[in-house]
Amino acid sequence: QVQLVESGGGLVQPGGSLRLSCAASGRTDSVYAMAWFRQAPGKERDFVAGISRPVYYADSVKGRFTISRDNAKNTVYLQMSSLKPEDTAVYYCAARFGAVTSTRYLYDYWGQGTQVTVSS
């Protein structure tokens, strides 16, 4: 089993920045890919960014968000800049024993989510 705990969400003004963290524990030695998804009210949970050996981004966040990973700390980060109101969502960390994919059903483990609200 792998446990994922997100942190770092909050309220930020448009144009601002936030850094989300996802700490993994348990069978982390077998986890290959980690990713961030987000879900806005009334919408599906969408892929934001993922990291294994390469990194992947949704088109909507390219150039604004950066995903990174500290294997020594079993932690993945999502640095979000130039935030827009449409980035408002609950952000979820996910992990799987395989390569990065944007298909949420293929992820084995999920965190509880952290709320990000972009508003003036």
PDB file of N, CA, C and O in Angstrom, residues 32-37 46-69 76-79 94 96 98-103 107:
ATOM      1  N   TYR A  32       6.412   4.217  -9.580  1.00  0.00           N
ATOM      2  CA  TYR A  32       7.232   4.769 -10.651  1.00  0.00           C
ATOM      3  C   TYR A  32       6.750   6.140 -11.091  1.00  0.00           C
ATOM      4  O   TYR A  32       7.538   7.041 -11.277  1.00  0.00           O
ATOM      5  N   ALA A  33       5.442   6.297 -11.231  1.00  0.00           N
ATOM      6  CA  ALA A  33       4.890   7.558 -11.714  1.00  0.00           C
ATOM      7  C   ALA A  33       4.017   8.212 -10.646  1.00  0.00           C
ATOM      8  O   ALA A  33       3.248   7.532  -9.963  1.00  0.00           O
ATOM      9  N   MET A  34       4.170   9.518 -10.533  1.00  0.00           N
ATOM     10  CA  MET A  34       3.284  10.296  -9.673  1.00  0.00           C
ATOM     11  C   MET A  34       2.714  11.445 -10.486  1.00  0.00           C
ATOM     12  O   MET A  34       3.359  11.918 -11.433  1.00  0.00           O
ATOM     13  N   ALA A  35       1.526  11.865 -10.132  1.00  0.00           N
ATOM     14  CA  ALA A  35       0.848  12.869 -10.938  1.00  0.00           C
ATOM     15  C   ALA A  35      -0.052  13.732 -10.070  1.00  0.00           C
ATOM     16  O   ALA A  35      -0.384  13.374  -8.936  1.00  0.00           O
ATOM     17  N   TRP A  36      -0.425  14.860 -10.641  1.00  0.00           N
ATOM     18  CA  TRP A  36      -1.421  15.743 -10.053  1.00  0.00           C
ATOM     19  C   TRP A  36      -2.633  15.805 -10.974  1.00  0.00           C
ATOM     20  O   TRP A  36      -2.486  15.951 -12.198  1.00  0.00           O
ATOM     21  N   PHE A  37      -3.795  15.692 -10.369  1.00  0.00           N
ATOM     22  CA  PHE A  37      -5.062  15.894 -11.050  1.00  0.00           C
ATOM     23  C   PHE A  37      -5.797  17.006 -10.319  1.00  0.00           C
ATOM     24  O   PHE A  37      -5.463  17.348  -9.184  1.00  0.00           O
ATOM     25  N   ASP A  46      -9.409  16.006 -13.813  1.00  0.00           N
ATOM     26  CA  ASP A  46      -8.554  16.112 -14.997  1.00  0.00           C
ATOM     27  C   ASP A  46      -7.073  16.046 -14.640  1.00  0.00           C
ATOM     28  O   ASP A  46      -6.642  16.536 -13.588  1.00  0.00           O
ATOM     29  N   PHE A  47      -6.316  15.495 -15.540  1.00  0.00           N
ATOM     30  CA  PHE A  47      -4.858  15.424 -15.420  1.00  0.00           C
ATOM     31  C   PHE A  47      -4.258  16.825 -15.494  1.00  0.00           C
ATOM     32  O   PHE A  47      -4.656  17.633 -16.336  1.00  0.00           O
ATOM     33  N   VAL A  48      -3.296  17.093 -14.609  1.00  0.00           N
ATOM     34  CA  VAL A  48      -2.587  18.368 -14.612  1.00  0.00           C
ATOM     35  C   VAL A  48      -1.134  18.165 -15.021  1.00  0.00           C
ATOM     36  O   VAL A  48      -0.639  18.822 -15.940  1.00  0.00           O
ATOM     37  N   ALA A  49      -0.447  17.284 -14.323  1.00  0.00           N
ATOM     38  CA  ALA A  49       0.974  17.046 -14.607  1.00  0.00           C
ATOM     39  C   ALA A  49       1.372  15.700 -14.019  1.00  0.00           C
ATOM     40  O   ALA A  49       0.780  15.244 -13.041  1.00  0.00           O
ATOM     41  N   GLY A  50       2.375  15.076 -14.612  1.00  0.00           N
ATOM     42  CA  GLY A  50       2.855  13.799 -14.125  1.00  0.00           C
ATOM     43  C   GLY A  50       4.345  13.680 -14.296  1.00  0.00           C
ATOM     44  O   GLY A  50       4.943  14.341 -15.152  1.00  0.00           O
ATOM     45  N   ILE A  51       4.963  12.835 -13.461  1.00  0.00           N
ATOM     46  CA  ILE A  51       6.410  12.689 -13.519  1.00  0.00           C
ATOM     47  C   ILE A  51       6.796  11.239 -13.302  1.00  0.00           C
ATOM     48  O   ILE A  51       6.333  10.582 -12.373  1.00  0.00           O
ATOM     49  N   SER A  52       7.606  10.736 -14.202  1.00  0.00           N
ATOM     50  CA  SER A  52       8.311   9.477 -13.987  1.00  0.00           C
ATOM     51  C   SER A  52       9.759   9.787 -14.358  1.00  0.00           C
ATOM     52  O   SER A  52      10.436  10.471 -13.605  1.00  0.00           O
ATOM     53  N   ARG A  53      10.228   9.385 -15.524  1.00  0.00           N
ATOM     54  CA  ARG A  53      11.530   9.903 -15.957  1.00  0.00           C
ATOM     55  C   ARG A  53      11.348  11.199 -16.724  1.00  0.00           C
ATOM     56  O   ARG A  53      11.956  12.215 -16.372  1.00  0.00           O
ATOM     57  N   PRO A  54      10.467  11.261 -17.760  1.00  0.00           N
ATOM     58  CA  PRO A  54      10.125  12.574 -18.302  1.00  0.00           C
ATOM     59  C   PRO A  54       8.981  13.180 -17.475  1.00  0.00           C
ATOM     60  O   PRO A  54       8.468  12.522 -16.563  1.00  0.00           O
ATOM     61  N   VAL A  55       8.640  14.394 -17.820  1.00  0.00           N
ATOM     62  CA  VAL A  55       7.489  15.017 -17.185  1.00  0.00           C
ATOM     63  C   VAL A  55       6.456  15.339 -18.246  1.00  0.00           C
ATOM     64  O   VAL A  55       6.786  15.496 -19.421  1.00  0.00           O
ATOM     65  N   TYR A  56       5.222  15.427 -17.835  1.00  0.00           N
ATOM     66  CA  TYR A  56       4.116  15.682 -18.735  1.00  0.00           C
ATOM     67  C   TYR A  56       3.220  16.742 -18.114  1.00  0.00           C
ATOM     68  O   TYR A  56       3.027  16.767 -16.902  1.00  0.00           O
ATOM     69  N   TYR A  57       2.634  17.579 -18.983  1.00  0.00           N
ATOM     70  CA  TYR A  57       1.737  18.627 -18.536  1.00  0.00           C
ATOM     71  C   TYR A  57       0.496  18.684 -19.407  1.00  0.00           C
ATOM     72  O   TYR A  57       0.562  18.446 -20.612  1.00  0.00           O
ATOM     73  N   ALA A  58      -0.606  19.046 -18.787  1.00  0.00           N
ATOM     74  CA  ALA A  58      -1.787  19.384 -19.562  1.00  0.00           C
ATOM     75  C   ALA A  58      -1.510  20.705 -20.285  1.00  0.00           C
ATOM     76  O   ALA A  58      -0.784  21.567 -19.775  1.00  0.00           O
ATOM     77  N   ASP A  59      -2.103  20.867 -21.449  1.00  0.00           N
ATOM     78  CA  ASP A  59      -1.876  22.082 -22.229  1.00  0.00           C
ATOM     79  C   ASP A  59      -2.273  23.330 -21.452  1.00  0.00           C
ATOM     80  O   ASP A  59      -1.647  24.383 -21.600  1.00  0.00           O
ATOM     81  N   SER A  60      -3.283  23.209 -20.618  1.00  0.00           N
ATOM     82  CA  SER A  60      -3.806  24.365 -19.900  1.00  0.00           C
ATOM     83  C   SER A  60      -2.837  24.909 -18.854  1.00  0.00           C
ATOM     84  O   SER A  60      -3.007  26.040 -18.387  1.00  0.00           O
ATOM     85  N   VAL A  61      -1.820  24.131 -18.481  1.00  0.00           N
ATOM     86  CA  VAL A  61      -0.906  24.585 -17.434  1.00  0.00           C
ATOM     87  C   VAL A  61       0.535  24.701 -17.908  1.00  0.00           C
ATOM     88  O   VAL A  61       1.414  25.131 -17.145  1.00  0.00           O
ATOM     89  N   LYS A  62       0.810  24.320 -19.147  1.00  0.00           N
ATOM     90  CA  LYS A  62       2.184  24.395 -19.662  1.00  0.00           C
ATOM     91  C   LYS A  62       2.712  25.825 -19.588  1.00  0.00           C
ATOM     92  O   LYS A  62       2.025  26.771 -19.942  1.00  0.00           O
ATOM     93  N   GLY A  63       3.937  25.950 -19.091  1.00  0.00           N
ATOM     94  CA  GLY A  63       4.555  27.260 -18.942  1.00  0.00           C
ATOM     95  C   GLY A  63       4.212  27.960 -17.647  1.00  0.00           C
ATOM     96  O   GLY A  63       4.831  28.978 -17.315  1.00  0.00           O
ATOM     97  N   ARG A  64       3.235  27.437 -16.912  1.00  0.00           N
ATOM     98  CA  ARG A  64       2.835  28.062 -15.640  1.00  0.00           C
ATOM     99  C   ARG A  64       3.088  27.143 -14.446  1.00  0.00           C
ATOM    100  O   ARG A  64       3.388  27.622 -13.363  1.00  0.00           O
ATOM    101  N   PHE A  65       2.945  25.842 -14.643  1.00  0.00           N
ATOM    102  CA  PHE A  65       3.111  24.879 -13.558  1.00  0.00           C
ATOM    103  C   PHE A  65       4.372  24.051 -13.801  1.00  0.00           C
ATOM    104  O   PHE A  65       4.725  23.758 -14.948  1.00  0.00           O
ATOM    105  N   THR A  66       5.014  23.675 -12.714  1.00  0.00           N
ATOM    106  CA  THR A  66       6.192  22.823 -12.789  1.00  0.00           C
ATOM    107  C   THR A  66       6.066  21.702 -11.769  1.00  0.00           C
ATOM    108  O   THR A  66       5.868  21.968 -10.576  1.00  0.00           O
ATOM    109  N   ILE A  67       6.181  20.463 -12.241  1.00  0.00           N
ATOM    110  CA  ILE A  67       6.159  19.312 -11.347  1.00  0.00           C
ATOM    111  C   ILE A  67       7.591  18.861 -11.107  1.00  0.00           C
ATOM    112  O   ILE A  67       8.425  18.885 -12.014  1.00  0.00           O
ATOM    113  N   SER A  68       7.869  18.469  -9.885  1.00  0.00           N
ATOM    114  CA  SER A  68       9.198  17.971  -9.557  1.00  0.00           C
ATOM    115  C   SER A  68       9.074  16.904  -8.480  1.00  0.00           C
ATOM    116  O   SER A  68       8.018  16.758  -7.857  1.00  0.00           O
ATOM    117  N   ARG A  69      10.168  16.192  -8.271  1.00  0.00           N
ATOM    118  CA  ARG A  69      10.116  15.048  -7.368  1.00  0.00           C
ATOM    119  C   ARG A  69      11.421  14.954  -6.594  1.00  0.00           C
ATOM    120  O   ARG A  69      12.499  15.090  -7.179  1.00  0.00           O
ATOM    121  N   VAL A  76       6.514  14.683  -4.053  1.00  0.00           N
ATOM    122  CA  VAL A  76       6.375  15.328  -5.353  1.00  0.00           C
ATOM    123  C   VAL A  76       5.756  16.694  -5.132  1.00  0.00           C
ATOM    124  O   VAL A  76       4.934  16.877  -4.227  1.00  0.00           O
ATOM    125  N   TYR A  77       6.184  17.655  -5.926  1.00  0.00           N
ATOM    126  CA  TYR A  77       5.745  19.031  -5.780  1.00  0.00           C
ATOM    127  C   TYR A  77       5.067  19.508  -7.058  1.00  0.00           C
ATOM    128  O   TYR A  77       5.353  19.028  -8.155  1.00  0.00           O
ATOM    129  N   LEU A  78       4.193  20.477  -6.885  1.00  0.00           N
ATOM    130  CA  LEU A  78       3.598  21.166  -8.025  1.00  0.00           C
ATOM    131  C   LEU A  78       3.720  22.661  -7.749  1.00  0.00           C
ATOM    132  O   LEU A  78       3.013  23.186  -6.901  1.00  0.00           O
ATOM    133  N   GLN A  79       4.656  23.299  -8.443  1.00  0.00           N
ATOM    134  CA  GLN A  79       4.814  24.743  -8.335  1.00  0.00           C
ATOM    135  C   GLN A  79       3.891  25.390  -9.353  1.00  0.00           C
ATOM    136  O   GLN A  79       4.006  25.150 -10.555  1.00  0.00           O
ATOM    137  N   ALA A  94      -1.629  11.537  -7.154  1.00  0.00           N
ATOM    138  CA  ALA A  94      -1.895  10.144  -7.500  1.00  0.00           C
ATOM    139  C   ALA A  94      -0.590   9.428  -7.800  1.00  0.00           C
ATOM    140  O   ALA A  94       0.388  10.063  -8.218  1.00  0.00           O
ATOM    141  N   ARG A  96       1.128   5.484  -9.330  1.00  0.00           N
ATOM    142  CA  ARG A  96       0.885   4.183  -9.969  1.00  0.00           C
ATOM    143  C   ARG A  96       2.203   3.469 -10.208  1.00  0.00           C
ATOM    144  O   ARG A  96       3.278   4.082 -10.263  1.00  0.00           O
ATOM    145  N   GLY A  98       3.639   2.237 -12.792  1.00  0.00           N
ATOM    146  CA  GLY A  98       3.810   2.224 -14.234  1.00  0.00           C
ATOM    147  C   GLY A  98       4.144   3.619 -14.695  1.00  0.00           C
ATOM    148  O   GLY A  98       4.416   4.510 -13.898  1.00  0.00           O
ATOM    149  N   ALA A  99       4.135   3.808 -16.013  1.00  0.00           N
ATOM    150  CA  ALA A  99       4.494   5.096 -16.579  1.00  0.00           C
ATOM    151  C   ALA A  99       3.371   6.115 -16.365  1.00  0.00           C
ATOM    152  O   ALA A  99       2.226   5.755 -16.063  1.00  0.00           O
ATOM    153  N   VAL A 100       3.704   7.365 -16.541  1.00  0.00           N
ATOM    154  CA  VAL A 100       2.714   8.424 -16.416  1.00  0.00           C
ATOM    155  C   VAL A 100       1.642   8.258 -17.487  1.00  0.00           C
ATOM    156  O   VAL A 100       1.922   7.937 -18.638  1.00  0.00           O
ATOM    157  N   THR A 101       0.410   8.464 -17.086  1.00  0.00           N
ATOM    158  CA  THR A 101      -0.708   8.492 -18.012  1.00  0.00           C
ATOM    159  C   THR A 101      -1.663   9.565 -17.553  1.00  0.00           C
ATOM    160  O   THR A 101      -1.744   9.869 -16.365  1.00  0.00           O
ATOM    161  N   SER A 102      -2.421  10.130 -18.472  1.00  0.00           N
ATOM    162  CA  SER A 102      -3.414  11.131 -18.112  1.00  0.00           C
ATOM    163  C   SER A 102      -4.744  10.498 -17.745  1.00  0.00           C
ATOM    164  O   SER A 102      -5.689  11.205 -17.392  1.00  0.00           O
ATOM    165  N   THR A 103      -4.843   9.180 -17.819  1.00  0.00           N
ATOM    166  CA  THR A 103      -6.077   8.458 -17.524  1.00  0.00           C
ATOM    167  C   THR A 103      -6.163   8.172 -16.035  1.00  0.00           C
ATOM    168  O   THR A 103      -5.406   7.350 -15.517  1.00  0.00           O
ATOM    169  N   TYR A 107      -4.525   4.991 -12.157  1.00  0.00           N
ATOM    170  CA  TYR A 107      -3.718   5.267 -10.973  1.00  0.00           C
ATOM    171  C   TYR A 107      -4.200   4.404  -9.814  1.00  0.00           C
ATOM    172  O   TYR A 107      -5.399   4.233  -9.598  1.00  0.00           O
TER     173      TYR A 107
END
